[in-house]
Amino acid sequence: MKELEKLLNFRPEIRVLDATLRDGGLVNNFYFTDEFVHSLYLTNLKAGVDYMEFGYKASREMFDESKFGKWKFCKDEDIRAIVGDNDTDMKIAVMADVGRCDYKNDIIKKSESPIDMIRVATYINTIPGAIDMIQNAVSKGYETTCNLMAISNAQEKDVEVALDLIAQTDVKVLYIVDSYGHIYPEQLVRIIDRFMNAAAKHGKEIGIHAHNNQQLAFANTIEAVGDGVNYLDATYNMMGRGAGNCAMELLLGFLKNPKYNVYPVYRFVQDRMAKLKEEGIVWGYDLQYLMTGILNQHPRTAIQFTEDGRKDYADFYCELIGRD
Amino acid sequence: MKELEKLLNFRPEIRVLDATLRDGGLVNNFYFTDEFVHSLYLTNLKAGVDYMEFGYKASREMFDESKFGKWKFCKDEDIRAIVGDNDTDMKIAVMADVGRCDYKNDIIKKSESPIDMIRVATYINTIPGAIDMIQNAVSKGYETTCNLMAISNAQEKDVEVALDLIAQTDVKVLYIVDSYGHIYPEQLVRIIDRFMNAAAKHGKEIGIHAHNNQQLAFANTIEAVGDGVNYLDATYNMMGRGAGNCAMELLLGFLKNPKYNVYPVYRFVQDRMAKLKEEGIVWGYDLQYLMTGILNQHPRTAIQFTEDGRKDYADFYCELIGRD
C-alpha cells in the first residue's frame, strides 16, 4: 500500500499480460475456437494489453494431441494463423512447464517464430530444470520469465536460494505465482520484499499471477503494484483454473496509463465470455475454492467437487480437514 | 497492511457484525421467512458472531408495510419472536436511517427491547439529524454506531468536520461505509487515518462496511483490520445490495480468534443461501456493479440493469459515461 501519492498517476514500466487462453485453457482443455482467439487478439490490441499468452508449449510425447485443444501445444504455425507476423506493439507469450515441455525441439529460434516470450513455470524443487529452459530460450532470442508456482507452500529459505539461482540467469522477470489462492495482501508484502531483494541485485523485474480463491486476486495484484511489481497477469472475466484469476476488467479499470482502455474488455466479456459460461464452462469463486485456498492446498479436490456437480460444501470441508 | 507480525495471532477487541438480513434485505425487500431468520440466528451463535443486524427500523408512516417483509420495520415483538430474551453473548442490532425512521416513537427503552444496538445511517449532509438520533438512542440505553454512507463521495474536509461533530456524542462506533464499492485499499488507509484521528480524541471505535463492486469488500475489510479497525460487517455469501458485501465465510476464515467458527457458516451457505439464489434472488459481483463502483456512482442504475435482465454491459457503460 505504498505510492499513495501516485494513485492518480501511473508507472510507465507496468506491463499487463492476458493469460486467458493459458489459465482459462485449464478450464476447457484449451478448446477455444480460432474465431474466439482471433477476437481476443484484436481486443487485447484495442485494450492496450502488453503481452498475450496463447497457452502452453506442452510436450506432444507426454500429452495426447487428440485430447486437448491446440493451445495446449501452441505450435508456431497455429499462433501465426491468428496473428500473422504480429506487426503490433503487443508481444506474444507462451508458457512452458519444467518437465512437461520438449523445449529443445519444440521451441525454435525466435527469429523464425511469432512468439516473443517464453514463461517458464516451475516448482521450488525443479529450479535447475527451469534454469536450463530459461537459458535455452534466451539463447534462441526470447524474453523469458520464471514463474515460481505454489509460492505459499515453499519454505522462505528455499525461496531465497531459488531466487538467487534464477536471478543469476538471463531471465527478465521473476514471477510470484499464488497457485493456491492462499496469500493475504499482508503476506504478499513480505514475499515481494524477498523477490525485490533478488531482483534488485541482478536487475530483474517482478511479476504477479494471482488466483481468486479468497476473492483477493485483484486486491493482491494492486497491492503488488503499490509495492513496485511491474508485470501483472490478468484474464478476461477472471477465467482460469478453479476460482480463476485477477479480472482484466478490474485491472484495466485500476491502471491509469492512458494506453489502457477498458471498454473493449467489457465488450469482449459481454460478447464472448458470457457465451462460454452459457455453454457450461465453469470457473470462478465458490466455497470449495475458498476452502482449499485457506488450507493452502492444491485446488484439484475443489475442481473435482465442481466437476462432480456437488453442492455439499460443508461435507467437502470435513473431507479436506480430515485429509490433513 | 500493518500488524504483519500479528497475522498469526488475533486482536480480542475485534467484533463481527452479520448484516445479512439488513443489507441482504435490500435485495429481496426483506422477505425472509421466520424459519430462515431463526436458523441464521442459531448459526450466528455457533459461528461466534458478535452482533446480528435484523434489518431497519423504517418509518411505517413513510413505507407501506404491505409492500415489504417485516425486517424493514424490525418491530420489537418480531425480533423477540425469533430470539426470545436472547440470553446469549451475541447482541442484536438494527439500522435506522436519518429521515426515514420515527425513532422517537418506534425505538422504545432498551430495558424493554431485545435490541442492543442502534446503527444510525447518515449521509454527510444530515449529521445533525444523526446526532439527534444517536443521543435519543443512547438516552434510552442503547449502544450506537454512526454509519457514514457514501464516504467515497464526500469531501475530505466535510468528513473531518462531520467526524468531529459525531465523535463528541455518546456514539460508540464510527463506521466507514463504502456504499458505492469505489474505494481501493490504498485510499481506505487514508480514510481510516482520518477516522482514527477523531476516534482517538474521543475514545471511539471504528467500523467498516464494504461493498464488493470491485471484488474488494473482503480485501478492504482485512486492510482495515490491519489498520486498527475493530468493527467488521459481513454477510453470508456476500448477500447485499448490488454487488453485495464482505463474505462472512471469508472473514471468519481470516480472523484467528478461536471464538469464531467458520464451519456453521459453510453449512448455512450450503443449506440456505444457495436456495435463495435458486429462487431467483440475484446479488453479487458483476460488470454493471464494477462500472458504477469505478465511476463512484450509486448502484441504482446497475440494480435496474440487473432487474431488467440486461446483459449488454458495454452499452450500459456508454450510458453511464454519457450521463456524466
Short mmCIF file of C-alpha atoms in Angstrom, two decimals, chain B:
data_model
loop_
_atom_site.label_atom_id
_atom_site.label_comp_id
_atom_site.label_asym_id
_atom_site.label_seq_id
_atom_site.Cartn_x
_atom_site.Cartn_y
_atom_site.Cartn_z
CA MET B 1 -1.07 -3.67 5.83
CA LYS B 2 0.28 -3.10 9.28
CA GLU B 3 0.49 -5.59 12.13
CA LEU B 4 2.24 -8.12 9.93
CA GLU B 5 3.61 -9.83 12.98
CA LYS B 6 0.13 -10.28 14.35
CA LEU B 7 -1.22 -12.24 11.39
CA LEU B 8 -0.94 -15.49 13.32
CA ASN B 9 -2.49 -14.05 16.44
CA PHE B 10 -5.66 -12.02 16.96
CA ARG B 11 -6.89 -8.76 18.45
CA PRO B 12 -9.55 -9.52 21.07
CA GLU B 13 -11.25 -6.16 20.53
CA ILE B 14 -12.47 -7.18 17.08
CA ARG B 15 -16.23 -7.54 16.67
CA VAL B 16 -18.03 -9.15 13.72
CA LEU B 17 -21.48 -7.96 12.72
CA ASP B 18 -23.72 -10.07 10.48
CA ALA B 19 -25.62 -7.69 8.19
CA THR B 20 -27.26 -10.39 6.05
CA LEU B 21 -30.86 -9.54 6.90
CA ARG B 22 -30.35 -5.81 6.64
CA ASP B 23 -28.18 -5.37 3.56
CA GLY B 24 -29.45 -8.63 2.06
CA GLY B 25 -32.97 -7.41 2.76
CA LEU B 26 -32.37 -4.67 0.23
CA VAL B 27 -32.19 -7.41 -2.39
CA ASN B 28 -35.40 -9.29 -1.55
CA ASN B 29 -37.43 -6.48 0.05
CA PHE B 30 -36.83 -8.09 3.46
CA TYR B 31 -38.96 -11.14 2.68
CA PHE B 32 -37.06 -13.66 4.77
CA THR B 33 -39.09 -16.43 6.36
CA ASP B 34 -39.09 -16.72 10.13
CA GLU B 35 -37.51 -20.12 9.74
CA PHE B 36 -34.63 -18.62 7.74
CA VAL B 37 -34.13 -15.87 10.29
CA HIS B 38 -34.21 -18.26 13.22
CA SER B 39 -31.76 -20.58 11.51
CA LEU B 40 -29.46 -17.62 10.79
CA TYR B 41 -29.68 -16.59 14.43
CA LEU B 42 -28.66 -20.06 15.61
CA THR B 43 -25.87 -20.19 13.03
CA ASN B 44 -24.50 -16.83 14.13
CA LEU B 45 -24.43 -18.08 17.70
CA LYS B 46 -22.48 -21.16 16.67
CA ALA B 47 -20.13 -19.11 14.48
CA GLY B 48 -19.31 -16.73 17.33
CA VAL B 49 -20.67 -13.66 15.54
CA ASP B 50 -20.78 -10.69 17.92
CA TYR B 51 -23.70 -8.70 16.53
CA MET B 52 -26.62 -9.73 14.35
CA GLU B 53 -28.37 -6.95 12.49
CA PHE B 54 -32.03 -7.80 11.91
CA GLY B 55 -32.95 -5.06 9.48
CA TYR B 56 -34.16 -1.48 9.50
CA LYS B 57 -36.37 0.47 11.86
CA ALA B 58 -38.10 2.14 8.93
CA SER B 59 -40.95 4.55 9.42
CA ARG B 60 -44.33 2.90 8.99
CA GLU B 61 -45.68 6.33 8.06
CA MET B 62 -43.35 6.62 5.11
CA PHE B 63 -43.24 3.00 3.95
CA ASP B 64 -46.21 0.75 3.25
CA GLU B 65 -45.91 -2.29 5.50
CA SER B 66 -47.77 -4.43 2.97
CA LYS B 67 -45.02 -3.88 0.40
CA PHE B 68 -42.06 -5.13 2.43
CA GLY B 69 -41.10 -8.02 4.63
CA LYS B 70 -41.22 -7.37 8.35
CA TRP B 71 -37.46 -6.85 8.71
CA LYS B 72 -37.69 -3.46 7.11
CA PHE B 73 -39.52 -2.38 10.25
CA CYS B 74 -37.99 -4.63 12.92
CA LYS B 75 -40.75 -4.38 15.46
CA ASP B 76 -39.51 -5.43 18.85
CA GLU B 77 -42.08 -8.21 19.07
CA ASP B 78 -40.97 -9.65 15.72
CA ILE B 79 -37.37 -9.83 16.88
CA ARG B 80 -38.44 -11.27 20.21
CA ALA B 81 -40.38 -13.99 18.39
CA ILE B 82 -37.05 -15.16 16.96
CA VAL B 83 -34.64 -14.61 19.84
CA GLY B 84 -36.82 -14.77 22.96
CA ASP B 85 -34.88 -12.86 25.60
CA ASN B 86 -31.68 -13.53 23.61
CA ASP B 87 -29.89 -14.85 26.63
CA THR B 88 -26.62 -15.19 24.71
CA ASP B 89 -23.34 -13.34 24.20
CA MET B 90 -24.49 -12.11 20.79
CA LYS B 91 -26.02 -8.67 20.61
CA ILE B 92 -28.92 -7.62 18.39
CA ALA B 93 -28.61 -4.59 16.14
CA VAL B 94 -30.97 -2.69 13.86
CA MET B 95 -30.31 0.14 11.46
CA ALA B 96 -32.13 3.46 11.48
CA ASP B 97 -31.76 5.85 8.55
CA VAL B 98 -31.78 9.57 9.18
CA GLY B 99 -35.05 10.94 7.84
CA ARG B 100 -36.66 7.53 7.38
CA CYS B 101 -37.24 6.46 10.98
CA ASP B 102 -39.78 7.57 13.60
CA TYR B 103 -37.15 6.97 16.20
CA LYS B 104 -38.82 8.91 18.95
CA ASN B 105 -41.83 6.59 18.89
CA ASP B 106 -40.57 3.37 17.31
CA ILE B 107 -37.44 2.92 19.38
CA ILE B 108 -38.56 2.05 22.89
CA LYS B 109 -36.45 1.85 26.03
CA LYS B 110 -33.68 -0.70 25.77
CA SER B 111 -34.76 -2.31 29.02
CA GLU B 112 -38.00 -3.33 27.31
CA SER B 113 -36.48 -4.29 23.94
CA PRO B 114 -34.48 -7.28 22.65
CA ILE B 115 -32.36 -4.80 20.67
CA ASP B 116 -28.91 -3.85 21.97
CA MET B 117 -27.54 -1.55 19.31
CA ILE B 118 -29.00 1.15 17.07
CA ARG B 119 -26.92 1.80 13.97
CA VAL B 120 -27.65 5.28 12.67
CA ALA B 121 -27.02 5.57 8.94
CA THR B 122 -26.40 9.04 7.58
CA TYR B 123 -25.05 10.92 4.62
CA ILE B 124 -22.59 13.72 5.19
CA ASN B 125 -25.30 16.37 4.84
CA THR B 126 -27.58 15.08 7.60
CA ILE B 127 -25.20 14.96 10.55
CA PRO B 128 -27.37 16.98 12.95
CA GLY B 129 -30.23 14.54 12.33
CA ALA B 130 -27.89 11.64 13.00
CA ILE B 131 -26.66 13.22 16.21
CA ASP B 132 -30.21 13.68 17.45
CA MET B 133 -30.95 10.02 16.73
CA ILE B 134 -27.75 8.87 18.41
CA GLN B 135 -28.37 10.85 21.57
CA ASN B 136 -32.01 9.75 21.63
CA ALA B 137 -30.95 6.09 21.39
CA VAL B 138 -28.19 6.50 23.97
CA SER B 139 -30.65 8.13 26.38
CA LYS B 140 -32.88 5.06 26.01
CA GLY B 141 -29.98 2.79 26.92
CA TYR B 142 -28.68 1.55 23.55
CA GLU B 143 -25.23 1.14 22.14
CA THR B 144 -25.00 3.16 18.94
CA THR B 145 -22.95 3.41 15.80
CA CYS B 146 -22.87 6.18 13.24
CA ASN B 147 -22.55 4.80 9.71
CA LEU B 148 -21.26 7.45 7.36
CA MET B 149 -22.58 6.36 3.97
CA ALA B 150 -21.16 7.03 0.51
CA ILE B 151 -17.89 8.09 2.08
CA SER B 152 -16.14 7.97 -1.29
CA ASN B 153 -18.28 10.87 -2.49
CA ALA B 154 -17.72 13.15 0.48
CA GLN B 155 -15.20 15.95 0.56
CA GLU B 156 -12.35 15.23 2.94
CA LYS B 157 -12.79 18.43 4.91
CA ASP B 158 -16.52 17.74 5.28
CA VAL B 159 -15.71 14.28 6.61
CA GLU B 160 -13.33 15.80 9.12
CA VAL B 161 -15.96 18.23 10.37
CA ALA B 162 -18.65 15.54 10.44
CA LEU B 163 -16.45 13.15 12.39
CA ASP B 164 -15.59 15.83 14.88
CA LEU B 165 -19.27 16.53 15.47
CA ILE B 166 -20.26 12.88 15.74
CA ALA B 167 -17.32 11.92 17.91
CA GLN B 168 -18.46 14.42 20.53
CA THR B 169 -21.69 12.46 21.03
CA ASP B 170 -22.04 9.28 23.09
CA VAL B 171 -21.80 7.14 19.95
CA LYS B 172 -19.69 4.02 20.36
CA VAL B 173 -18.51 3.26 16.81
CA LEU B 174 -17.78 5.45 13.78
CA TYR B 175 -18.45 3.39 10.68
CA ILE B 176 -16.80 3.84 7.29
CA VAL B 177 -19.39 2.84 4.67
CA ASP B 178 -18.17 2.33 1.11
CA SER B 179 -21.71 2.35 -0.28
CA TYR B 180 -20.55 2.54 -3.87
CA GLY B 181 -17.80 -0.06 -3.66
CA HIS B 182 -15.45 2.57 -5.04
CA ILE B 183 -12.56 2.56 -2.61
CA TYR B 184 -9.21 0.88 -3.20
CA PRO B 185 -7.23 -0.34 -0.19
CA GLU B 186 -4.67 2.45 -0.68
CA GLN B 187 -7.43 5.03 -0.40
CA LEU B 188 -9.00 3.27 2.54
CA VAL B 189 -5.80 3.68 4.54
CA ARG B 190 -6.15 7.42 4.14
CA ILE B 191 -9.82 7.40 5.16
CA ILE B 192 -9.09 5.24 8.19
CA ASP B 193 -6.36 7.69 9.24
CA ARG B 194 -8.95 10.45 9.31
CA PHE B 195 -11.44 8.34 11.28
CA MET B 196 -8.66 7.29 13.68
CA ASN B 197 -7.83 10.90 14.45
CA ALA B 198 -11.39 11.65 15.50
CA ALA B 199 -11.81 8.32 17.27
CA ALA B 200 -8.61 8.62 19.29
CA LYS B 201 -9.52 12.09 20.50
CA HIS B 202 -12.88 10.97 21.82
CA GLY B 203 -12.34 7.31 22.67
CA LYS B 204 -14.45 5.84 19.88
CA GLU B 205 -14.15 2.62 17.92
CA ILE B 206 -14.06 2.42 14.12
CA GLY B 207 -16.05 0.08 11.90
CA ILE B 208 -16.02 -0.83 8.22
CA HIS B 209 -18.89 -1.77 5.92
CA ALA B 210 -17.65 -2.62 2.42
CA HIS B 211 -19.30 -3.39 -0.91
CA ASN B 212 -17.96 -5.80 -3.47
CA ASN B 213 -18.32 -3.84 -6.71
CA GLN B 214 -14.61 -4.25 -7.43
CA GLN B 215 -14.16 -7.54 -5.57
CA LEU B 216 -12.53 -5.59 -2.78
CA ALA B 217 -15.07 -5.93 0.05
CA PHE B 218 -13.06 -8.62 1.83
CA ALA B 219 -9.69 -7.11 0.90
CA ASN B 220 -10.73 -3.70 2.23
CA THR B 221 -12.09 -5.27 5.40
CA ILE B 222 -8.83 -7.06 6.20
CA GLU B 223 -6.86 -3.97 5.21
CA ALA B 224 -8.97 -2.19 7.85
CA VAL B 225 -8.20 -4.90 10.40
CA GLY B 226 -4.51 -4.29 9.81
CA ASP B 227 -5.05 -0.57 10.34
CA GLY B 228 -6.79 -0.96 13.71
CA VAL B 229 -10.46 -1.03 12.72
CA ASN B 230 -12.33 -3.27 15.17
CA TYR B 231 -15.96 -3.45 13.98
CA LEU B 232 -16.36 -5.52 10.83
CA ASP B 233 -19.55 -6.01 8.83
CA ALA B 234 -20.03 -9.15 6.77
CA THR B 235 -22.91 -11.06 5.20
CA TYR B 236 -23.42 -14.73 4.41
CA ASN B 237 -22.47 -15.49 0.82
CA MET B 238 -21.94 -11.74 0.44
CA MET B 239 -25.70 -11.14 0.22
CA GLY B 240 -26.28 -7.41 -0.02
CA ARG B 241 -27.33 -4.64 -2.29
CA GLY B 242 -25.93 -4.81 -5.80
CA ALA B 243 -22.52 -6.46 -5.74
CA GLY B 244 -23.01 -7.48 -2.13
CA ASN B 245 -20.73 -7.21 0.88
CA CYS B 246 -17.73 -8.79 2.56
CA ALA B 247 -18.39 -12.54 2.82
CA MET B 248 -18.81 -13.89 6.33
CA GLU B 249 -17.17 -17.12 5.18
CA LEU B 250 -14.07 -15.23 4.02
CA LEU B 251 -13.90 -13.02 7.10
CA LEU B 252 -14.23 -15.81 9.67
CA GLY B 253 -11.66 -17.80 7.71
CA PHE B 254 -9.26 -14.91 8.16
CA LEU B 255 -9.86 -14.00 11.80
CA LYS B 256 -7.84 -16.14 14.18
CA ASN B 257 -9.75 -15.59 17.41
CA PRO B 258 -10.79 -19.12 18.44
CA LYS B 259 -14.22 -17.86 19.39
CA TYR B 260 -15.02 -17.69 15.67
CA ASN B 261 -16.01 -20.86 13.85
CA VAL B 262 -16.42 -20.85 10.09
CA TYR B 263 -17.93 -24.33 9.69
CA PRO B 264 -21.53 -23.38 10.59
CA VAL B 265 -21.24 -20.56 8.06
CA TYR B 266 -20.34 -23.02 5.29
CA ARG B 267 -23.31 -25.14 6.29
CA PHE B 268 -25.72 -22.20 6.27
CA VAL B 269 -24.50 -21.04 2.87
CA GLN B 270 -24.98 -24.57 1.56
CA ASP B 271 -28.39 -25.15 3.09
CA ARG B 272 -29.96 -21.71 2.97
CA MET B 273 -28.20 -19.15 0.81
CA ALA B 274 -27.93 -21.43 -2.21
CA LYS B 275 -31.69 -21.83 -2.02
CA LEU B 276 -32.27 -18.09 -2.16
CA LYS B 277 -30.19 -17.97 -5.33
CA GLU B 278 -32.18 -20.85 -6.79
CA GLU B 279 -35.35 -18.93 -6.06
CA GLY B 280 -34.06 -16.24 -8.37
CA ILE B 281 -32.81 -13.67 -5.89
CA VAL B 282 -29.81 -12.04 -7.53
CA TRP B 283 -26.85 -10.33 -5.91
CA GLY B 284 -23.09 -10.31 -6.24
CA TYR B 285 -20.21 -9.07 -8.33
CA ASP B 286 -20.98 -8.42 -11.97
CA LEU B 287 -19.72 -5.96 -14.57
CA GLN B 288 -22.51 -3.41 -14.12
CA TYR B 289 -21.56 -3.01 -10.45
CA LEU B 290 -17.88 -2.84 -11.23
CA MET B 291 -18.70 0.05 -13.57
CA THR B 292 -20.73 2.11 -11.08
CA GLY B 293 -18.06 1.31 -8.48
CA ILE B 294 -15.20 2.60 -10.59
CA LEU B 295 -17.24 5.65 -11.56
CA ASN B 296 -18.10 6.31 -7.89
CA GLN B 297 -21.82 6.27 -8.54
CA HIS B 298 -24.78 4.98 -6.58
CA PRO B 299 -25.51 1.42 -7.78
CA ARG B 300 -29.16 2.12 -8.55
CA THR B 301 -28.66 2.16 -12.33
CA ALA B 302 -26.76 -1.13 -12.11
CA ILE B 303 -29.51 -2.63 -9.95
CA GLN B 304 -32.05 -1.57 -12.58
CA PHE B 305 -29.86 -3.14 -15.28
CA THR B 306 -29.89 -6.37 -13.28
CA GLU B 307 -33.64 -6.26 -12.67
CA ASP B 308 -34.26 -5.68 -16.35
CA GLY B 309 -32.30 -8.83 -17.13
CA ARG B 310 -29.99 -6.86 -19.39
CA LYS B 311 -26.67 -8.31 -20.49
CA ASP B 312 -25.45 -5.51 -22.75
CA TYR B 313 -22.73 -4.43 -20.35
CA ALA B 314 -20.78 -2.39 -22.86
CA ASP B 315 -23.82 -0.32 -23.82
CA PHE B 316 -24.60 0.20 -20.16
CA TYR B 317 -21.10 1.57 -19.71
CA CYS B 318 -21.69 4.04 -22.51
CA GLU B 319 -24.91 5.12 -20.80
CA LEU B 320 -23.06 5.68 -17.53
CA ILE B 321 -20.29 7.62 -19.17
CA GLY B 322 -22.80 9.61 -21.20
CA ARG B 323 -24.59 10.70 -18.04
CA ASP B 324 -21.55 12.46 -16.64
#
